[in-house]
mmCIF file of C-alpha atoms in Angstrom:
data_model
loop_
_atom_site.group_PDB
_atom_site.id
_atom_site.type_symbol
_atom_site.label_atom_id
_atom_site.label_comp_id
_atom_site.label_asym_id
_atom_site.label_seq_id
_atom_site.Cartn_x
_atom_site.Cartn_y
_atom_site.Cartn_z
ATOM 1 C CA MET A 91 25.208 -13.026 2.445
ATOM 2 C CA MET A 92 22.758 -11.933 5.099
ATOM 3 C CA SER A 93 21.933 -8.517 6.178
ATOM 4 C CA ASP A 94 21.817 -7.491 9.497
ATOM 5 C CA LYS A 95 20.948 -3.760 8.461
ATOM 6 C CA ILE A 96 17.950 -1.723 9.510
ATOM 7 C CA LEU A 97 16.092 0.791 7.083
ATOM 8 C CA LEU A 98 16.232 3.888 9.212
ATOM 9 C CA VAL A 99 13.613 6.500 8.170
ATOM 10 C CA ASP A 100 14.169 10.308 9.295
ATOM 11 C CA ILE A 101 11.032 11.745 9.141
ATOM 12 C CA ASP A 102 12.384 15.098 9.568
ATOM 13 C CA ARG A 103 14.495 15.144 6.574
ATOM 14 C CA CYS A 104 12.057 13.846 3.867
ATOM 15 C CA ILE A 105 11.566 16.748 1.577
ATOM 16 C CA ARG A 106 8.683 14.857 -0.551
ATOM 17 C CA CYS A 107 11.010 14.433 -4.154
ATOM 18 C CA TYR A 108 9.690 10.966 -4.669
ATOM 19 C CA ALA A 109 13.161 10.095 -5.650
ATOM 20 C CA CYS A 110 12.882 6.813 -3.229
ATOM 21 C CA GLU A 111 9.443 5.686 -5.493
ATOM 22 C CA VAL A 112 10.997 6.418 -8.683
ATOM 23 C CA ALA A 113 14.483 4.310 -7.983
ATOM 24 C CA CYS A 114 12.217 1.581 -6.586
ATOM 25 C CA LYS A 115 10.150 1.414 -9.670
ATOM 26 C CA GLN A 116 12.903 1.449 -11.681
ATOM 27 C CA GLU A 117 15.003 -1.066 -9.636
ATOM 28 C CA HIS A 118 12.267 -3.462 -10.083
ATOM 29 C CA ASP A 119 10.734 -2.480 -13.328
ATOM 30 C CA LEU A 120 7.281 -1.811 -11.911
ATOM 31 C CA PRO A 121 4.802 -0.573 -14.183
ATOM 32 C CA PRO A 122 2.618 2.625 -13.515
ATOM 33 C CA GLY A 123 0.524 2.327 -10.795
ATOM 34 C CA PRO A 124 1.752 -0.088 -8.192
ATOM 35 C CA ARG A 125 4.331 0.918 -5.848
ATOM 36 C CA TRP A 126 6.323 -1.120 -3.251
ATOM 37 C CA ASN A 127 6.926 2.418 -1.358
ATOM 38 C CA SER A 128 5.508 5.471 -1.224
ATOM 39 C CA VAL A 129 5.718 8.857 0.584
ATOM 40 C CA VAL A 130 2.481 9.678 2.134
ATOM 41 C CA THR A 131 1.830 13.341 3.126
ATOM 42 C CA ILE A 132 0.465 13.951 6.718
ATOM 43 C CA GLU A 133 -1.419 17.120 5.493
ATOM 44 C CA PRO A 134 -1.268 20.615 7.347
ATOM 45 C CA ARG A 135 -2.515 20.873 10.734
ATOM 46 C CA THR A 136 -1.703 23.073 13.958
ATOM 47 C CA VAL A 137 0.511 21.567 16.351
ATOM 48 C CA LYS A 138 0.977 23.751 19.512
ATOM 49 C CA GLY A 139 0.063 26.735 17.584
ATOM 50 C CA GLU A 140 2.365 26.128 14.871
ATOM 51 C CA LEU A 141 1.492 24.925 11.331
ATOM 52 C CA HIS A 142 3.282 21.440 10.507
ATOM 53 C CA THR A 143 3.037 19.094 7.469
ATOM 54 C CA ASP A 144 5.169 16.058 7.279
ATOM 55 C CA PHE A 145 6.340 13.193 4.515
ATOM 56 C CA ILE A 146 6.243 9.825 5.649
ATOM 57 C CA PHE A 147 8.094 6.995 3.655
ATOM 58 C CA ALA A 148 6.164 4.044 3.929
ATOM 59 C CA THR A 149 7.180 0.519 2.693
ATOM 60 C CA CYS A 150 6.700 -3.227 4.004
ATOM 61 C CA LEU A 151 7.968 -3.201 7.803
ATOM 62 C CA GLN A 152 9.616 -6.764 7.313
ATOM 63 C CA CYS A 153 7.823 -7.600 10.304
ATOM 64 C CA ASP A 154 8.965 -9.793 13.216
ATOM 65 C CA ASP A 155 6.219 -12.264 13.123
ATOM 66 C CA PRO A 156 4.695 -10.992 9.794
ATOM 67 C CA LEU A 157 0.879 -12.052 9.304
ATOM 68 C CA CYS A 158 1.100 -12.134 5.732
ATOM 69 C CA SER A 159 3.513 -15.370 6.103
ATOM 70 C CA VAL A 160 1.098 -16.999 8.681
ATOM 71 C CA VAL A 161 -1.839 -16.534 6.665
ATOM 72 C CA CYS A 162 -0.531 -17.826 3.293
ATOM 73 C CA PRO A 163 -2.014 -21.401 2.585
ATOM 74 C CA ALA A 164 0.861 -22.160 -0.170
ATOM 75 C CA LYS A 165 3.611 -21.013 2.311
ATOM 76 C CA ALA A 166 4.823 -18.732 -0.671
ATOM 77 C CA LEU A 167 5.872 -15.855 1.869
ATOM 78 C CA THR A 168 8.412 -16.649 4.452
ATOM 79 C CA LYS A 169 10.935 -14.625 6.648
ATOM 80 C CA GLY A 170 14.343 -15.146 5.898
ATOM 81 C CA GLY A 171 17.629 -15.329 7.792
ATOM 82 C CA ASP A 172 18.335 -11.746 6.679
ATOM 83 C CA GLY A 173 15.244 -10.696 8.511
ATOM 84 C CA VAL A 174 13.223 -9.911 5.158
ATOM 85 C CA VAL A 175 9.950 -11.420 4.109
ATOM 86 C CA HIS A 176 10.456 -12.959 0.585
ATOM 87 C CA ILE A 177 7.983 -14.377 -1.861
ATOM 88 C CA ASP A 178 8.479 -17.656 -3.780
ATOM 89 C CA GLY A 179 6.584 -16.537 -6.786
ATOM 90 C CA SER A 180 6.436 -20.094 -7.945
ATOM 91 C CA LYS A 181 4.450 -21.258 -4.586
ATOM 92 C CA CYS A 182 2.405 -18.238 -4.659
ATOM 93 C CA THR A 183 -1.508 -19.228 -6.207
ATOM 94 C CA GLY A 184 -2.315 -15.364 -5.997
ATOM 95 C CA CYS A 185 -5.397 -15.950 -3.522
ATOM 96 C CA GLY A 186 -4.911 -12.732 -1.862
ATOM 97 C CA ILE A 187 -5.310 -13.783 1.663
ATOM 98 C CA CYS A 188 -1.736 -12.247 2.442
ATOM 99 C CA VAL A 189 -2.872 -9.045 1.044
ATOM 100 C CA LEU A 190 -5.867 -8.726 3.096
ATOM 101 C CA ALA A 191 -3.777 -9.657 6.103
ATOM 102 C CA CYS A 192 -1.204 -7.512 6.041
ATOM 103 C CA PRO A 193 -1.945 -4.538 8.111
ATOM 104 C CA PHE A 194 0.128 -2.070 6.383
ATOM 105 C CA GLY A 195 -1.029 -2.413 2.916
ATOM 106 C CA ALA A 196 2.565 -3.830 1.721
ATOM 107 C CA VAL A 197 1.452 -7.020 0.020
ATOM 108 C CA GLN A 198 -0.281 -6.414 -3.326
ATOM 109 C CA LEU A 199 -1.366 -8.222 -5.910
ATOM 110 C CA ARG A 200 0.606 -7.967 -9.349
ATOM 111 C CA PRO A 201 -1.504 -6.735 -11.883
ATOM 112 C CA ASP A 202 0.031 -8.668 -14.811
ATOM 113 C CA ARG A 203 0.358 -12.208 -12.933
ATOM 114 C CA ARG A 204 -1.617 -13.885 -10.610
ATOM 115 C CA CYS A 205 1.007 -13.864 -7.586
ATOM 116 C CA VAL A 206 1.401 -11.195 -5.109
ATOM 117 C CA TRP A 207 4.738 -8.827 -4.809
ATOM 118 C CA LYS A 208 6.102 -6.343 -2.102
ATOM 119 C CA CYS A 209 9.433 -4.583 -1.209
ATOM 120 C CA ASP A 210 12.119 -7.049 -0.140
ATOM 121 C CA GLN A 211 14.669 -4.264 0.857
ATOM 122 C CA CYS A 212 16.328 -4.725 -2.723
ATOM 123 C CA SER A 213 17.877 -8.207 -1.209
ATOM 124 C CA ASP A 214 19.840 -8.750 -4.368
ATOM 125 C CA ARG A 215 21.404 -5.445 -4.089
ATOM 126 C CA VAL A 216 22.284 -5.731 -0.483
ATOM 127 C CA ASP A 217 23.763 -9.058 -1.009
ATOM 128 C CA SER A 218 26.112 -7.571 -3.155
ATOM 129 C CA GLY A 219 27.224 -4.961 -0.785
ATOM 130 C CA GLN A 220 24.823 -2.133 -1.994
ATOM 131 C CA SER A 221 22.148 -0.004 -0.252
ATOM 132 C CA PRO A 222 18.657 -0.341 -1.559
ATOM 133 C CA SER A 223 17.592 1.560 -4.279
ATOM 134 C CA CYS A 224 15.420 3.753 -2.227
ATOM 135 C CA VAL A 225 18.222 4.793 0.084
ATOM 136 C CA GLN A 226 20.670 5.146 -2.661
ATOM 137 C CA HIS A 227 18.751 7.964 -4.525
ATOM 138 C CA CYS A 228 17.213 9.627 -1.357
ATOM 139 C CA ALA A 229 17.912 13.236 -2.073
ATOM 140 C CA GLY A 230 16.940 14.469 1.577
ATOM 141 C CA GLY A 231 19.180 11.857 3.269
ATOM 142 C CA ALA A 232 15.843 10.682 4.987
ATOM 143 C CA LEU A 233 16.451 6.868 4.179
ATOM 144 C CA GLN A 234 19.718 5.072 5.702
ATOM 145 C CA HIS A 235 20.574 1.574 5.677
ATOM 146 C CA VAL A 236 22.363 0.815 9.044
ATOM 147 C CA THR A 237 23.892 -1.530 11.515
ATOM 148 C CA GLU A 238 22.123 -2.166 14.958
ATOM 149 C CA THR A 239 25.215 -0.426 16.274
ATOM 150 C CA GLU A 240 24.886 2.563 13.688
ATOM 151 C CA LEU A 241 21.371 2.798 14.690
ATOM 152 C CA LEU A 242 21.767 3.310 18.389
ATOM 153 C CA GLN A 243 24.508 6.095 17.871
ATOM 154 C CA ILE A 244 22.214 7.865 15.662
ATOM 155 C CA ILE A 245 19.004 8.016 17.361
ATOM 156 C CA SER A 246 20.444 8.697 20.557
ATOM 157 C CA GLY A 247 18.370 11.772 21.967
ATOM 158 C CA ARG A 248 15.739 11.251 19.002
ATOM 159 C CA HIS A 249 12.458 9.807 19.183
ATOM 160 C CA THR A 250 12.170 6.399 17.682
ATOM 161 C CA ALA A 251 9.006 3.513 16.571
ATOM 162 C CA GLY A 252 9.351 0.915 14.186
ATOM 163 C CA ALA A 253 9.023 -2.975 13.501
ATOM 164 C CA GLY A 254 10.959 -5.486 11.812
ATOM 165 C CA LYS A 255 13.567 -4.133 9.797
ATOM 166 C CA VAL A 256 12.209 -0.495 9.467
ATOM 167 C CA ARG A 257 12.871 2.300 12.152
ATOM 168 C CA TYR A 258 11.285 5.681 12.070
ATOM 169 C CA ILE A 259 13.030 8.550 13.930
ATOM 170 C CA SER A 260 12.420 12.289 14.534
ATOM 171 C CA THR A 261 13.635 15.020 16.445
ATOM 172 C CA LYS A 262 10.175 17.203 16.269
ATOM 173 C CA TRP A 263 7.877 14.292 17.023
ATOM 174 C CA ARG A 264 7.409 11.874 19.979
ATOM 175 C CA LEU A 265 6.602 8.470 18.035
ATOM 176 C CA SER A 266 4.296 6.779 20.178
ATOM 177 C CA SER A 267 0.939 4.749 19.897
ATOM 178 C CA ARG A 268 -0.539 7.138 22.116
ATOM 179 C CA SER A 269 -2.699 9.693 20.805
ATOM 180 C CA ASP A 270 -1.568 13.490 22.081
ATOM 181 C CA ASP A 271 -0.738 16.490 20.068
ATOM 182 C CA ASN A 272 2.860 15.716 20.398
ATOM 183 C CA ALA A 273 2.884 12.526 18.455
ATOM 184 C CA LEU A 274 2.913 11.647 14.997
#
């Protein structure tokens, strides 16, 4: 089964409970240390006279044109029909070129084997009709796994940014690559 769903991250709803990180580690039996997703704290700052702190869920964006896949000499990373960048562990040599190429730090060398790993948006769970583990366990409701139609309804009137199979939304922040005091 191929998922046409997108991981939607509502910046305004993240409560920094780390349930997404714990759920991912448990789902994929990850050891202490490596994380396939993380909650990043945007430190307190003054914006238009008010103090703000935000928490941003960070993970592999499953890029439309993934640089990690392009540079892999073993062709171990490929973008599947489901839009997810998959790793064929039997082909990976652990050279780390993809780790260096990923602009988001999403691809990591495994500490226990000579290969790489990263988020695959819980492809096995999604193929069986479930949500990714991070979505299922998100206590604040900041993560959703939605269709393109659902996405268009949810983002109406909200600011959006994203790439690949991940979209960020907010009512507080204009999500933009321009640098001004109202952009995240």
